[in-house]
Amino acid sequence: MEREVLAGGGEAMAKLEYKAAAAAAAAGKQISLVRLIFSCMVAGGVQYGWALQLSLLTPYVQTLGLSHTLSSLIWLCGPVAGFVVQPCVGLWSDRCRSRFGRRRPFILVGCIFICFAVIVIAFSSDIGYKLGDTKEDCSIYHGPRWRAAIVYVAGFWLLDLSNNTVQGPTRALMADLSVTGTHGCSKANAIFASWMAIGNILGYSSGASGKWHEWFPFLSNRACCEACANLKGAFLVAVVFLLLSVLVTSIAGREEVAPSTVEERVGIMEIFRTIKNLPPKMPYILLVTSLTWLSWFPFNLYDTDWMGREIFHGDPKGTPAQMKAYDNGVRAGALGLLINSVVLGVTSILIEPLCRKFTTRIVWVMCNFCMFICMAATAIISSWSVHSYHGSIHDAIISPDGSVKAVALVVFAVLGAPLAVLYSVPFAVTAQLAANEGGGQGLCTGVLNISIVIPQVVIALGAGPWDGIFKKGNMPAFAVASVFAFVCGIVGLFVLPRLSTKNFKASAMSSLH
């Protein structure tokens, strides 16, 4: 009983301290909309690199020797890192009393490591060449390059760790600033989603261009041919944009933090003990978020590979014609993701009025049913493409059916709308619950990320073997994704809390009094 009383007292103290810090910040200067927008610019910088990671890296790693089945396993680090890193960094940033603020130190350090990881990935072929991979010219040798693959995987995992270090504090910073201002959590998360859309547009444009080896010919060498040089150029530009964006965020995202009145230990076990103080409605948000990402992650993992294999009928390890067709398909997939990001940006502006009219629950459920239709369509389009193709592996030129390609790009475009909801609504609802209950924006955002990374682990471990069982490329993973999306829509209709964004601002501000 004594332990329960102490635990209850600790929980109450944590909530009171969070509200005291928020009240002290609210007493400061109200943030303008322009400053709120630029405070989140780092999200665009991080998303630029993330877009390149999604569109180019799964196809690229297959050229280094990893099979299509094994390529999904390298994505395991992101979920594992997110499971541990985001809750830890979230709570540490909640209780950080640096003179530079609570969130910005973590954002800055994470961005520095992102830049280092991106450079390692970009030059993995060159490093592998120096470490003793084949000395043959890359235009002739198409076999495995294991040293380059090891360097690539190390850089990839460091990139995921760094991304998780930045994303949680950035979300929490936006929640902090919106609570202290007059704009509300919903608008702040819409701004965040818009910056992600901008980052996606820039990143997918870079991935789709395929001209970096021409603009920067010095990036090509014996170890790094056209596709590799394009990867280098795109990632080096991503580093420049990220450094610019983190500088703007550091200047615009000024924080006013109340000093701590209680001496606290913030160890690993303390972090997991603090999770029990989450708002009571959070488990429902976590459940629906997990189911949603179970349907999204197969597409994130294999979207450009799907275009290269099923739509363009290419093979990264096949004949020269097949390799060319695969590269064309990857670039077409990057174009599809670019269109997807434009729709994402436009939809982000419309989310707040839609939630006002229909409530967040209905908007989120509509998002899941839209995903169900699109994911089912990808499996149908794959089957259509395979059955309509009558080419031979000896063809000098392999090209896709024009109608199949057009419909595939339409699916990419339509998926931008539910993606905007997924990038915005769960985080806005979480921010509101944290503001009402005083649970800590950083911790709640970090725990929400756990509901995202667990599905990623499931898909990363299961997608490759699942595809291998049916020998159907990416179609089985997409079919399972459509099932999860449908189930998620049904579950969300019954368990999601009935919240409307018209109450976001009022409830956030009332929690300060």
PDB file of N, CA and C in Angstrom, residues 79 81-94 103 164 167-169 171-172 268 270-290 293 364 426-427 430-431 433-434 439-455:
ATOM      1  N   PRO A  79      12.819   0.185 -36.315  1.00  0.00           N
ATOM      2  CA  PRO A  79      11.849  -0.147 -35.281  1.00  0.00           C
ATOM      3  C   PRO A  79      12.463  -0.407 -33.915  1.00  0.00           C
ATOM      4  N   ALA A  81      15.313   0.746 -32.752  1.00  0.00           N
ATOM      5  CA  ALA A  81      15.768   2.031 -32.228  1.00  0.00           C
ATOM      6  C   ALA A  81      14.589   2.867 -31.750  1.00  0.00           C
ATOM      7  N   GLY A  82      13.513   2.873 -32.545  1.00  0.00           N
ATOM      8  CA  GLY A  82      12.350   3.658 -32.156  1.00  0.00           C
ATOM      9  C   GLY A  82      11.707   3.150 -30.888  1.00  0.00           C
ATOM     10  N   PHE A  83      11.752   1.842 -30.671  1.00  0.00           N
ATOM     11  CA  PHE A  83      11.149   1.263 -29.475  1.00  0.00           C
ATOM     12  C   PHE A  83      11.843   1.751 -28.212  1.00  0.00           C
ATOM     13  N   VAL A  84      13.153   1.926 -28.280  1.00  0.00           N
ATOM     14  CA  VAL A  84      13.931   2.326 -27.103  1.00  0.00           C
ATOM     15  C   VAL A  84      14.260   3.815 -27.130  1.00  0.00           C
ATOM     16  N   VAL A  85      14.724   4.297 -28.291  1.00  0.00           N
ATOM     17  CA  VAL A  85      15.281   5.644 -28.356  1.00  0.00           C
ATOM     18  C   VAL A  85      14.222   6.720 -28.161  1.00  0.00           C
ATOM     19  N   GLN A  86      13.085   6.626 -28.870  1.00  0.00           N
ATOM     20  CA  GLN A  86      12.128   7.726 -28.799  1.00  0.00           C
ATOM     21  C   GLN A  86      11.514   7.909 -27.414  1.00  0.00           C
ATOM     22  N   PRO A  87      11.078   6.834 -26.706  1.00  0.00           N
ATOM     23  CA  PRO A  87      10.591   7.068 -25.347  1.00  0.00           C
ATOM     24  C   PRO A  87      11.676   7.629 -24.419  1.00  0.00           C
ATOM     25  N   CYS A  88      12.913   7.121 -24.562  1.00  0.00           N
ATOM     26  CA  CYS A  88      14.000   7.616 -23.706  1.00  0.00           C
ATOM     27  C   CYS A  88      14.285   9.090 -23.984  1.00  0.00           C
ATOM     28  N   VAL A  89      14.478   9.417 -25.263  1.00  0.00           N
ATOM     29  CA  VAL A  89      14.767  10.796 -25.621  1.00  0.00           C
ATOM     30  C   VAL A  89      13.577  11.693 -25.278  1.00  0.00           C
ATOM     31  N   GLY A  90      12.362  11.156 -25.444  1.00  0.00           N
ATOM     32  CA  GLY A  90      11.177  11.938 -25.112  1.00  0.00           C
ATOM     33  C   GLY A  90      11.138  12.342 -23.652  1.00  0.00           C
ATOM     34  N   LEU A  91      11.368  11.372 -22.760  1.00  0.00           N
ATOM     35  CA  LEU A  91      11.348  11.689 -21.327  1.00  0.00           C
ATOM     36  C   LEU A  91      12.545  12.541 -20.929  1.00  0.00           C
ATOM     37  N   TRP A  92      13.717  12.241 -21.485  1.00  0.00           N
ATOM     38  CA  TRP A  92      14.898  13.052 -21.171  1.00  0.00           C
ATOM     39  C   TRP A  92      14.687  14.503 -21.584  1.00  0.00           C
ATOM     40  N   SER A  93      14.066  14.687 -22.751  1.00  0.00           N
ATOM     41  CA  SER A  93      13.824  16.066 -23.190  1.00  0.00           C
ATOM     42  C   SER A  93      12.737  16.737 -22.356  1.00  0.00           C
ATOM     43  N   ASP A  94      11.750  15.965 -21.872  1.00  0.00           N
ATOM     44  CA  ASP A  94      10.749  16.539 -20.963  1.00  0.00           C
ATOM     45  C   ASP A  94      11.403  17.118 -19.723  1.00  0.00           C
ATOM     46  N   ARG A 103      14.213  20.699 -25.998  1.00  0.00           N
ATOM     47  CA  ARG A 103      14.171  19.875 -27.210  1.00  0.00           C
ATOM     48  C   ARG A 103      15.350  20.124 -28.148  1.00  0.00           C
ATOM     49  N   ASN A 164      15.363   8.716 -35.219  1.00  0.00           N
ATOM     50  CA  ASN A 164      14.511   8.559 -34.046  1.00  0.00           C
ATOM     51  C   ASN A 164      14.886   9.527 -32.935  1.00  0.00           C
ATOM     52  N   GLN A 167      13.119  12.944 -34.349  1.00  0.00           N
ATOM     53  CA  GLN A 167      11.689  13.040 -34.623  1.00  0.00           C
ATOM     54  C   GLN A 167      10.850  13.295 -33.378  1.00  0.00           C
ATOM     55  N   GLY A 168      11.131  12.565 -32.297  1.00  0.00           N
ATOM     56  CA  GLY A 168      10.343  12.742 -31.080  1.00  0.00           C
ATOM     57  C   GLY A 168      10.437  14.152 -30.505  1.00  0.00           C
ATOM     58  N   PRO A 169      11.652  14.671 -30.252  1.00  0.00           N
ATOM     59  CA  PRO A 169      11.769  16.038 -29.736  1.00  0.00           C
ATOM     60  C   PRO A 169      11.198  17.099 -30.673  1.00  0.00           C
ATOM     61  N   ARG A 171       8.541  16.746 -32.713  1.00  0.00           N
ATOM     62  CA  ARG A 171       7.098  16.708 -32.474  1.00  0.00           C
ATOM     63  C   ARG A 171       6.757  17.373 -31.133  1.00  0.00           C
ATOM     64  N   ALA A 172       7.532  17.045 -30.102  1.00  0.00           N
ATOM     65  CA  ALA A 172       7.257  17.602 -28.780  1.00  0.00           C
ATOM     66  C   ALA A 172       7.462  19.117 -28.767  1.00  0.00           C
ATOM     67  N   ILE A 268      16.983   4.346 -17.400  1.00  0.00           N
ATOM     68  CA  ILE A 268      16.177   3.539 -18.307  1.00  0.00           C
ATOM     69  C   ILE A 268      14.950   2.974 -17.598  1.00  0.00           C
ATOM     70  N   GLU A 270      13.492   4.095 -14.956  1.00  0.00           N
ATOM     71  CA  GLU A 270      12.594   5.194 -14.617  1.00  0.00           C
ATOM     72  C   GLU A 270      11.706   5.553 -15.809  1.00  0.00           C
ATOM     73  N   ILE A 271      12.278   5.460 -16.997  1.00  0.00           N
ATOM     74  CA  ILE A 271      11.506   5.776 -18.208  1.00  0.00           C
ATOM     75  C   ILE A 271      10.337   4.813 -18.359  1.00  0.00           C
ATOM     76  N   PHE A 272      10.594   3.521 -18.203  1.00  0.00           N
ATOM     77  CA  PHE A 272       9.522   2.552 -18.387  1.00  0.00           C
ATOM     78  C   PHE A 272       8.523   2.570 -17.233  1.00  0.00           C
ATOM     79  N   ARG A 273       8.970   2.980 -16.022  1.00  0.00           N
ATOM     80  CA  ARG A 273       8.020   3.152 -14.931  1.00  0.00           C
ATOM     81  C   ARG A 273       7.100   4.338 -15.187  1.00  0.00           C
ATOM     82  N   THR A 274       7.625   5.364 -15.856  1.00  0.00           N
ATOM     83  CA  THR A 274       6.847   6.571 -16.099  1.00  0.00           C
ATOM     84  C   THR A 274       5.763   6.335 -17.138  1.00  0.00           C
ATOM     85  N   ILE A 275       5.905   5.316 -17.964  1.00  0.00           N
ATOM     86  CA  ILE A 275       4.918   5.038 -19.004  1.00  0.00           C
ATOM     87  C   ILE A 275       3.538   4.776 -18.412  1.00  0.00           C
ATOM     88  N   LYS A 276       3.497   4.283 -17.179  1.00  0.00           N
ATOM     89  CA  LYS A 276       2.192   3.993 -16.569  1.00  0.00           C
ATOM     90  C   LYS A 276       1.396   5.264 -16.299  1.00  0.00           C
ATOM     91  N   ASN A 277       2.042   6.430 -16.373  1.00  0.00           N
ATOM     92  CA  ASN A 277       1.357   7.698 -16.139  1.00  0.00           C
ATOM     93  C   ASN A 277       0.726   8.276 -17.401  1.00  0.00           C
ATOM     94  N   LEU A 278       0.702   7.497 -18.468  1.00  0.00           N
ATOM     95  CA  LEU A 278       0.124   7.998 -19.715  1.00  0.00           C
ATOM     96  C   LEU A 278      -1.369   8.279 -19.551  1.00  0.00           C
ATOM     97  N   PRO A 279      -1.920   9.191 -20.355  1.00  0.00           N
ATOM     98  CA  PRO A 279      -3.362   9.457 -20.305  1.00  0.00           C
ATOM     99  C   PRO A 279      -4.164   8.178 -20.507  1.00  0.00           C
ATOM    100  N   PRO A 280      -5.332   8.044 -19.853  1.00  0.00           N
ATOM    101  CA  PRO A 280      -6.077   6.778 -19.886  1.00  0.00           C
ATOM    102  C   PRO A 280      -6.578   6.364 -21.267  1.00  0.00           C
ATOM    103  N   LYS A 281      -6.772   7.311 -22.182  1.00  0.00           N
ATOM    104  CA  LYS A 281      -7.265   6.957 -23.518  1.00  0.00           C
ATOM    105  C   LYS A 281      -6.148   6.618 -24.505  1.00  0.00           C
ATOM    106  N   MET A 282      -4.898   6.739 -24.063  1.00  0.00           N
ATOM    107  CA  MET A 282      -3.785   6.474 -24.961  1.00  0.00           C
ATOM    108  C   MET A 282      -3.744   5.058 -25.516  1.00  0.00           C
ATOM    109  N   PRO A 283      -4.110   4.000 -24.744  1.00  0.00           N
ATOM    110  CA  PRO A 283      -4.043   2.642 -25.315  1.00  0.00           C
ATOM    111  C   PRO A 283      -4.853   2.483 -26.601  1.00  0.00           C
ATOM    112  N   TYR A 284      -5.998   3.177 -26.712  1.00  0.00           N
ATOM    113  CA  TYR A 284      -6.793   3.070 -27.931  1.00  0.00           C
ATOM    114  C   TYR A 284      -6.075   3.727 -29.113  1.00  0.00           C
ATOM    115  N   ILE A 285      -5.429   4.856 -28.839  1.00  0.00           N
ATOM    116  CA  ILE A 285      -4.657   5.518 -29.888  1.00  0.00           C
ATOM    117  C   ILE A 285      -3.510   4.610 -30.344  1.00  0.00           C
ATOM    118  N   LEU A 286      -2.843   3.974 -29.384  1.00  0.00           N
ATOM    119  CA  LEU A 286      -1.722   3.094 -29.702  1.00  0.00           C
ATOM    120  C   LEU A 286      -2.182   1.899 -30.533  1.00  0.00           C
ATOM    121  N   LEU A 287      -3.340   1.315 -30.188  1.00  0.00           N
ATOM    122  CA  LEU A 287      -3.842   0.140 -30.897  1.00  0.00           C
ATOM    123  C   LEU A 287      -4.142   0.470 -32.357  1.00  0.00           C
ATOM    124  N   VAL A 288      -4.887   1.543 -32.588  1.00  0.00           N
ATOM    125  CA  VAL A 288      -5.275   1.879 -33.958  1.00  0.00           C
ATOM    126  C   VAL A 288      -4.062   2.323 -34.772  1.00  0.00           C
ATOM    127  N   THR A 289      -3.135   3.032 -34.136  1.00  0.00           N
ATOM    128  CA  THR A 289      -1.912   3.433 -34.837  1.00  0.00           C
ATOM    129  C   THR A 289      -1.115   2.210 -35.276  1.00  0.00           C
ATOM    130  N   SER A 290      -1.016   1.209 -34.408  1.00  0.00           N
ATOM    131  CA  SER A 290      -0.288  -0.017 -34.757  1.00  0.00           C
ATOM    132  C   SER A 290      -0.930  -0.722 -35.945  1.00  0.00           C
ATOM    133  N   TRP A 293      -0.236   1.157 -39.221  1.00  0.00           N
ATOM    134  CA  TRP A 293       1.114   0.996 -39.759  1.00  0.00           C
ATOM    135  C   TRP A 293       1.389  -0.425 -40.248  1.00  0.00           C
ATOM    136  N   TRP A 364     -10.079   9.591 -39.271  1.00  0.00           N
ATOM    137  CA  TRP A 364      -9.085   8.527 -39.173  1.00  0.00           C
ATOM    138  C   TRP A 364      -9.629   7.223 -39.761  1.00  0.00           C
ATOM    139  N   PRO A 426      -3.063  11.246 -35.390  1.00  0.00           N
ATOM    140  CA  PRO A 426      -2.664  10.556 -34.158  1.00  0.00           C
ATOM    141  C   PRO A 426      -1.806  11.427 -33.238  1.00  0.00           C
ATOM    142  N   PHE A 427      -0.928  12.233 -33.821  1.00  0.00           N
ATOM    143  CA  PHE A 427      -0.052  13.074 -33.007  1.00  0.00           C
ATOM    144  C   PHE A 427      -0.813  14.257 -32.407  1.00  0.00           C
ATOM    145  N   THR A 430      -2.776  12.816 -29.527  1.00  0.00           N
ATOM    146  CA  THR A 430      -1.850  12.535 -28.427  1.00  0.00           C
ATOM    147  C   THR A 430      -1.428  13.817 -27.717  1.00  0.00           C
ATOM    148  N   ALA A 431      -1.139  14.860 -28.486  1.00  0.00           N
ATOM    149  CA  ALA A 431      -0.755  16.136 -27.882  1.00  0.00           C
ATOM    150  C   ALA A 431      -1.874  16.700 -27.021  1.00  0.00           C
ATOM    151  N   LEU A 433      -4.279  14.927 -25.489  1.00  0.00           N
ATOM    152  CA  LEU A 433      -4.389  14.114 -24.283  1.00  0.00           C
ATOM    153  C   LEU A 433      -3.278  14.437 -23.288  1.00  0.00           C
ATOM    154  N   ALA A 434      -2.060  14.641 -23.806  1.00  0.00           N
ATOM    155  CA  ALA A 434      -0.942  14.975 -22.923  1.00  0.00           C
ATOM    156  C   ALA A 434      -1.153  16.326 -22.268  1.00  0.00           C
ATOM    157  N   GLY A 439       0.838  14.531 -18.977  1.00  0.00           N
ATOM    158  CA  GLY A 439       1.709  13.373 -19.044  1.00  0.00           C
ATOM    159  C   GLY A 439       3.063  13.638 -19.647  1.00  0.00           C
ATOM    160  N   GLY A 440       3.279  14.805 -20.239  1.00  0.00           N
ATOM    161  CA  GLY A 440       4.566  15.097 -20.861  1.00  0.00           C
ATOM    162  C   GLY A 440       4.518  14.851 -22.353  1.00  0.00           C
ATOM    163  N   GLN A 441       4.708  15.915 -23.154  1.00  0.00           N
ATOM    164  CA  GLN A 441       4.608  15.774 -24.602  1.00  0.00           C
ATOM    165  C   GLN A 441       5.673  14.838 -25.155  1.00  0.00           C
ATOM    166  N   GLY A 442       6.908  14.964 -24.650  1.00  0.00           N
ATOM    167  CA  GLY A 442       7.986  14.128 -25.167  1.00  0.00           C
ATOM    168  C   GLY A 442       7.745  12.655 -24.923  1.00  0.00           C
ATOM    169  N   LEU A 443       7.326  12.313 -23.682  1.00  0.00           N
ATOM    170  CA  LEU A 443       7.083  10.915 -23.353  1.00  0.00           C
ATOM    171  C   LEU A 443       5.925  10.354 -24.159  1.00  0.00           C
ATOM    172  N   CYS A 444       4.808  11.090 -24.247  1.00  0.00           N
ATOM    173  CA  CYS A 444       3.642  10.593 -24.986  1.00  0.00           C
ATOM    174  C   CYS A 444       3.959  10.397 -26.459  1.00  0.00           C
ATOM    175  N   THR A 445       4.710  11.335 -27.039  1.00  0.00           N
ATOM    176  CA  THR A 445       5.095  11.200 -28.443  1.00  0.00           C
ATOM    177  C   THR A 445       6.015   9.999 -28.633  1.00  0.00           C
ATOM    178  N   GLY A 446       6.946   9.802 -27.699  1.00  0.00           N
ATOM    179  CA  GLY A 446       7.847   8.661 -27.794  1.00  0.00           C
ATOM    180  C   GLY A 446       7.122   7.337 -27.683  1.00  0.00           C
ATOM    181  N   VAL A 447       6.143   7.258 -26.770  1.00  0.00           N
ATOM    182  CA  VAL A 447       5.383   6.020 -26.612  1.00  0.00           C
ATOM    183  C   VAL A 447       4.500   5.776 -27.832  1.00  0.00           C
ATOM    184  N   LEU A 448       3.933   6.841 -28.404  1.00  0.00           N
ATOM    185  CA  LEU A 448       3.163   6.672 -29.632  1.00  0.00           C
ATOM    186  C   LEU A 448       4.034   6.062 -30.723  1.00  0.00           C
ATOM    187  N   ASN A 449       5.304   6.442 -30.736  1.00  0.00           N
ATOM    188  CA  ASN A 449       6.206   5.887 -31.743  1.00  0.00           C
ATOM    189  C   ASN A 449       6.396   4.382 -31.563  1.00  0.00           C
ATOM    190  N   ILE A 450       6.264   3.878 -30.317  1.00  0.00           N
ATOM    191  CA  ILE A 450       6.359   2.433 -30.101  1.00  0.00           C
ATOM    192  C   ILE A 450       5.270   1.711 -30.888  1.00  0.00           C
ATOM    193  N   SER A 451       4.083   2.311 -30.944  1.00  0.00           N
ATOM    194  CA  SER A 451       2.987   1.684 -31.687  1.00  0.00           C
ATOM    195  C   SER A 451       3.231   1.731 -33.189  1.00  0.00           C
ATOM    196  N   ILE A 452       4.205   2.517 -33.627  1.00  0.00           N
ATOM    197  CA  ILE A 452       4.593   2.552 -35.036  1.00  0.00           C
ATOM    198  C   ILE A 452       5.698   1.544 -35.317  1.00  0.00           C
ATOM    199  N   VAL A 453       6.644   1.414 -34.391  1.00  0.00           N
ATOM    200  CA  VAL A 453       7.807   0.573 -34.670  1.00  0.00           C
ATOM    201  C   VAL A 453       7.522  -0.918 -34.498  1.00  0.00           C
ATOM    202  N   ILE A 454       6.599  -1.288 -33.630  1.00  0.00           N
ATOM    203  CA  ILE A 454       6.277  -2.708 -33.481  1.00  0.00           C
ATOM    204  C   ILE A 454       5.748  -3.289 -34.795  1.00  0.00           C
ATOM    205  N   PRO A 455       4.813  -2.616 -35.479  1.00  0.00           N
ATOM    206  CA  PRO A 455       4.410  -3.126 -36.808  1.00  0.00           C
ATOM    207  C   PRO A 455       5.562  -3.198 -37.798  1.00  0.00           C
TER     208      PRO A 455
END
